Amino acid sequence: QVQLVESGGGLVQPGGSLRLSCVGSGSILSINFMGWYRRAPGKERELVAIISKGGTTNYAGSVKGRFTISRDNAKNTVYLQMNSLKPEDTAVYYCNADGVSAIGIGGRKNYWGQGTQVTVSS
């Protein structure tokens, strides 16, 4: 049993900030990569940011310098601090955990959250 639950989405004005959280629960032994993807209206899902277990990060060019991804391995939690938000950041943001090892499963698996809506509008 592994579940990812996102929180922190909402409506903000351009230039505002939001902090998204995603908590993994269940009998998790380890998670390799955790990250955030988003699906904007009329667009395909795209990678926003990824962070490895060791803290190595990668960002989409459109958010680099404005967004910061971080994680707390002890809490199986990943965060996305979003600053200087733009209308084009409006999307459903999805949490992803890749390479999950947990009690009761063999090998490693990939999990997705249900998504949280971020709307940037005046």
PDB file of C-alpha atoms in Angstrom:
ATOM      1  CA  GLN A   1       0.000   0.000   0.000  1.00  0.00           C
ATOM      2  CA  VAL A   2       1.544   3.250  -1.232  1.00  0.00           C
ATOM      3  CA  GLN A   3      -0.330   6.486  -1.748  1.00  0.00           C
ATOM      4  CA  LEU A   4       0.670  10.015  -2.744  1.00  0.00           C
ATOM      5  CA  VAL A   5      -1.432  12.961  -1.621  1.00  0.00           C
ATOM      6  CA  GLU A   6      -0.858  16.507  -2.885  1.00  0.00           C
ATOM      7  CA  SER A   7      -1.893  19.701  -1.149  1.00  0.00           C
ATOM      8  CA  GLY A   8      -1.287  23.429  -1.355  1.00  0.00           C
ATOM      9  CA  GLY A   9      -2.898  24.328  -4.653  1.00  0.00           C
ATOM     10  CA  GLY A  10      -5.221  27.260  -5.024  1.00  0.00           C
ATOM     11  CA  LEU A  11      -5.931  30.573  -6.693  1.00  0.00           C
ATOM     12  CA  VAL A  12      -3.238  33.250  -6.635  1.00  0.00           C
ATOM     13  CA  GLN A  13      -2.567  36.506  -8.429  1.00  0.00           C
ATOM     14  CA  PRO A  14       0.287  36.875 -10.909  1.00  0.00           C
ATOM     15  CA  GLY A  15       3.517  37.382  -9.015  1.00  0.00           C
ATOM     16  CA  GLY A  16       2.235  35.474  -6.018  1.00  0.00           C
ATOM     17  CA  SER A  17       3.541  32.318  -4.402  1.00  0.00           C
ATOM     18  CA  LEU A  18       2.316  28.868  -3.472  1.00  0.00           C
ATOM     19  CA  ARG A  19       3.941  25.909  -1.786  1.00  0.00           C
ATOM     20  CA  LEU A  20       2.820  22.459  -2.866  1.00  0.00           C
ATOM     21  CA  SER A  21       3.350  19.389  -0.722  1.00  0.00           C
ATOM     22  CA  CYS A  22       3.134  15.715  -1.542  1.00  0.00           C
ATOM     23  CA  VAL A  23       3.238  13.065   1.143  1.00  0.00           C
ATOM     24  CA  GLY A  24       3.888   9.425   0.441  1.00  0.00           C
ATOM     25  CA  SER A  25       2.275   6.993   2.834  1.00  0.00           C
ATOM     26  CA  GLY A  26       2.350   3.257   3.345  1.00  0.00           C
ATOM     27  CA  SER A  27       5.070   0.745   4.072  1.00  0.00           C
ATOM     28  CA  ILE A  28       7.669   2.641   2.060  1.00  0.00           C
ATOM     29  CA  LEU A  29      11.278   1.570   2.361  1.00  0.00           C
ATOM     30  CA  SER A  30      12.758   4.042  -0.093  1.00  0.00           C
ATOM     31  CA  ILE A  31      11.940   6.343  -2.998  1.00  0.00           C
ATOM     32  CA  ASN A  32      14.483   7.090  -5.686  1.00  0.00           C
ATOM     33  CA  PHE A  33      13.059  10.105  -7.523  1.00  0.00           C
ATOM     34  CA  MET A  34      10.209  12.378  -6.518  1.00  0.00           C
ATOM     35  CA  GLY A  35       8.907  15.102  -8.730  1.00  0.00           C
ATOM     36  CA  TRP A  36       6.180  17.334 -10.023  1.00  0.00           C
ATOM     37  CA  TYR A  37       4.450  17.306 -13.378  1.00  0.00           C
ATOM     38  CA  ARG A  38       1.702  19.569 -14.625  1.00  0.00           C
ATOM     39  CA  ARG A  39      -1.023  19.591 -17.236  1.00  0.00           C
ATOM     40  CA  ALA A  40      -2.134  23.010 -18.416  1.00  0.00           C
ATOM     41  CA  PRO A  41      -5.395  23.598 -20.285  1.00  0.00           C
ATOM     42  CA  GLY A  42      -5.014  22.466 -23.869  1.00  0.00           C
ATOM     43  CA  LYS A  43      -1.543  21.068 -23.299  1.00  0.00           C
ATOM     44  CA  GLU A  44       0.049  17.724 -22.590  1.00  0.00           C
ATOM     45  CA  ARG A  45       1.461  16.798 -19.225  1.00  0.00           C
ATOM     46  CA  GLU A  46       4.994  18.082 -18.759  1.00  0.00           C
ATOM     47  CA  LEU A  47       7.778  17.679 -16.261  1.00  0.00           C
ATOM     48  CA  VAL A  48       8.180  20.601 -13.870  1.00  0.00           C
ATOM     49  CA  ALA A  49      10.902  19.471 -11.485  1.00  0.00           C
ATOM     50  CA  ILE A  50      12.558  16.301 -10.238  1.00  0.00           C
ATOM     51  CA  ILE A  51      14.665  15.592  -7.174  1.00  0.00           C
ATOM     52  CA  SER A  52      16.657  12.464  -6.424  1.00  0.00           C
ATOM     53  CA  LYS A  53      16.970  10.780  -3.064  1.00  0.00           C
ATOM     54  CA  GLY A  54      20.364  12.426  -2.705  1.00  0.00           C
ATOM     55  CA  GLY A  55      19.044  15.896  -3.477  1.00  0.00           C
ATOM     56  CA  THR A  56      20.040  16.345  -7.122  1.00  0.00           C
ATOM     57  CA  THR A  57      17.469  18.506  -8.901  1.00  0.00           C
ATOM     58  CA  ASN A  58      16.344  19.189 -12.430  1.00  0.00           C
ATOM     59  CA  TYR A  59      13.890  21.857 -13.605  1.00  0.00           C
ATOM     60  CA  ALA A  60      11.963  22.681 -16.710  1.00  0.00           C
ATOM     61  CA  GLY A  61      13.395  25.769 -18.353  1.00  0.00           C
ATOM     62  CA  SER A  62      10.112  27.625 -17.961  1.00  0.00           C
ATOM     63  CA  VAL A  63      10.223  27.433 -14.157  1.00  0.00           C
ATOM     64  CA  LYS A  64      13.931  27.497 -13.413  1.00  0.00           C
ATOM     65  CA  GLY A  65      14.778  30.373 -11.106  1.00  0.00           C
ATOM     66  CA  ARG A  66      11.189  30.695  -9.907  1.00  0.00           C
ATOM     67  CA  PHE A  67      10.378  27.242  -8.527  1.00  0.00           C
ATOM     68  CA  THR A  68      12.315  25.221  -5.973  1.00  0.00           C
ATOM     69  CA  ILE A  69      11.850  21.523  -5.340  1.00  0.00           C
ATOM     70  CA  SER A  70      12.923  19.919  -2.081  1.00  0.00           C
ATOM     71  CA  ARG A  71      12.246  16.737  -0.141  1.00  0.00           C
ATOM     72  CA  ASP A  72      12.271  15.287   3.327  1.00  0.00           C
ATOM     73  CA  ASN A  73      13.247  11.644   3.002  1.00  0.00           C
ATOM     74  CA  ALA A  74      12.354  10.839   6.595  1.00  0.00           C
ATOM     75  CA  LYS A  75       8.797  11.989   5.923  1.00  0.00           C
ATOM     76  CA  ASN A  76       8.573  10.708   2.331  1.00  0.00           C
ATOM     77  CA  THR A  77       7.533  14.197   1.347  1.00  0.00           C
ATOM     78  CA  VAL A  78       8.374  16.403  -1.618  1.00  0.00           C
ATOM     79  CA  TYR A  79       7.699  20.127  -1.846  1.00  0.00           C
ATOM     80  CA  LEU A  80       7.457  22.623  -4.661  1.00  0.00           C
ATOM     81  CA  GLN A  81       7.912  26.258  -3.727  1.00  0.00           C
ATOM     82  CA  MET A  82       6.500  28.367  -6.541  1.00  0.00           C
ATOM     83  CA  ASN A  83       7.362  32.058  -6.654  1.00  0.00           C
ATOM     84  CA  SER A  84       6.706  34.785  -9.199  1.00  0.00           C
ATOM     85  CA  LEU A  85       3.795  32.820 -10.561  1.00  0.00           C
ATOM     86  CA  LYS A  86       2.558  33.574 -14.046  1.00  0.00           C
ATOM     87  CA  PRO A  87      -0.804  32.889 -15.685  1.00  0.00           C
ATOM     88  CA  GLU A  88       0.896  30.284 -17.860  1.00  0.00           C
ATOM     89  CA  ASP A  89       1.707  28.319 -14.699  1.00  0.00           C
ATOM     90  CA  THR A  90      -1.993  27.550 -14.368  1.00  0.00           C
ATOM     91  CA  ALA A  91      -2.348  23.780 -14.443  1.00  0.00           C
ATOM     92  CA  VAL A  92      -3.129  20.688 -12.473  1.00  0.00           C
ATOM     93  CA  TYR A  93       0.062  19.708 -10.687  1.00  0.00           C
ATOM     94  CA  TYR A  94       0.766  16.028 -10.137  1.00  0.00           C
ATOM     95  CA  CYS A  95       3.169  14.461  -7.689  1.00  0.00           C
ATOM     96  CA  ASN A  96       5.214  11.487  -8.858  1.00  0.00           C
ATOM     97  CA  ALA A  97       7.346   9.002  -6.984  1.00  0.00           C
ATOM     98  CA  ASP A  98       9.565   6.774  -9.083  1.00  0.00           C
ATOM     99  CA  GLY A  99      11.549   3.752  -7.999  1.00  0.00           C
ATOM    100  CA  VAL A 100       9.517   3.108  -4.875  1.00  0.00           C
ATOM    101  CA  SER A 101      10.515   0.170  -2.721  1.00  0.00           C
ATOM    102  CA  ALA A 102       8.042  -0.935  -0.092  1.00  0.00           C
ATOM    103  CA  ILE A 103       7.288  -3.865   2.143  1.00  0.00           C
ATOM    104  CA  GLY A 104       5.193  -6.368   0.258  1.00  0.00           C
ATOM    105  CA  ILE A 105       6.274  -5.524  -3.287  1.00  0.00           C
ATOM    106  CA  GLY A 106       9.081  -6.806  -5.467  1.00  0.00           C
ATOM    107  CA  GLY A 107      11.390  -4.545  -7.365  1.00  0.00           C
ATOM    108  CA  ARG A 108      10.470  -0.885  -7.625  1.00  0.00           C
ATOM    109  CA  LYS A 109       7.318   0.864  -8.790  1.00  0.00           C
ATOM    110  CA  ASN A 110       6.028   4.241  -9.915  1.00  0.00           C
ATOM    111  CA  TYR A 111       3.158   6.118  -8.240  1.00  0.00           C
ATOM    112  CA  TRP A 112       1.098   9.205  -9.014  1.00  0.00           C
ATOM    113  CA  GLY A 113      -1.035  11.513  -6.925  1.00  0.00           C
ATOM    114  CA  GLN A 114      -4.468  12.725  -7.964  1.00  0.00           C
ATOM    115  CA  GLY A 115      -3.302  16.260  -8.660  1.00  0.00           C
ATOM    116  CA  THR A 116      -3.894  19.690  -7.190  1.00  0.00           C
ATOM    117  CA  GLN A 117      -5.182  22.694  -9.125  1.00  0.00           C
ATOM    118  CA  VAL A 118      -3.057  25.824  -9.360  1.00  0.00           C
ATOM    119  CA  THR A 119      -4.716  28.844 -10.930  1.00  0.00           C
ATOM    120  CA  VAL A 120      -2.831  32.085 -11.492  1.00  0.00           C
ATOM    121  CA  SER A 121      -5.167  34.911 -12.404  1.00  0.00           C
ATOM    122  CA  SER A 122      -5.979  38.466 -11.444  1.00  0.00           C
TER     123      SER A 122
END
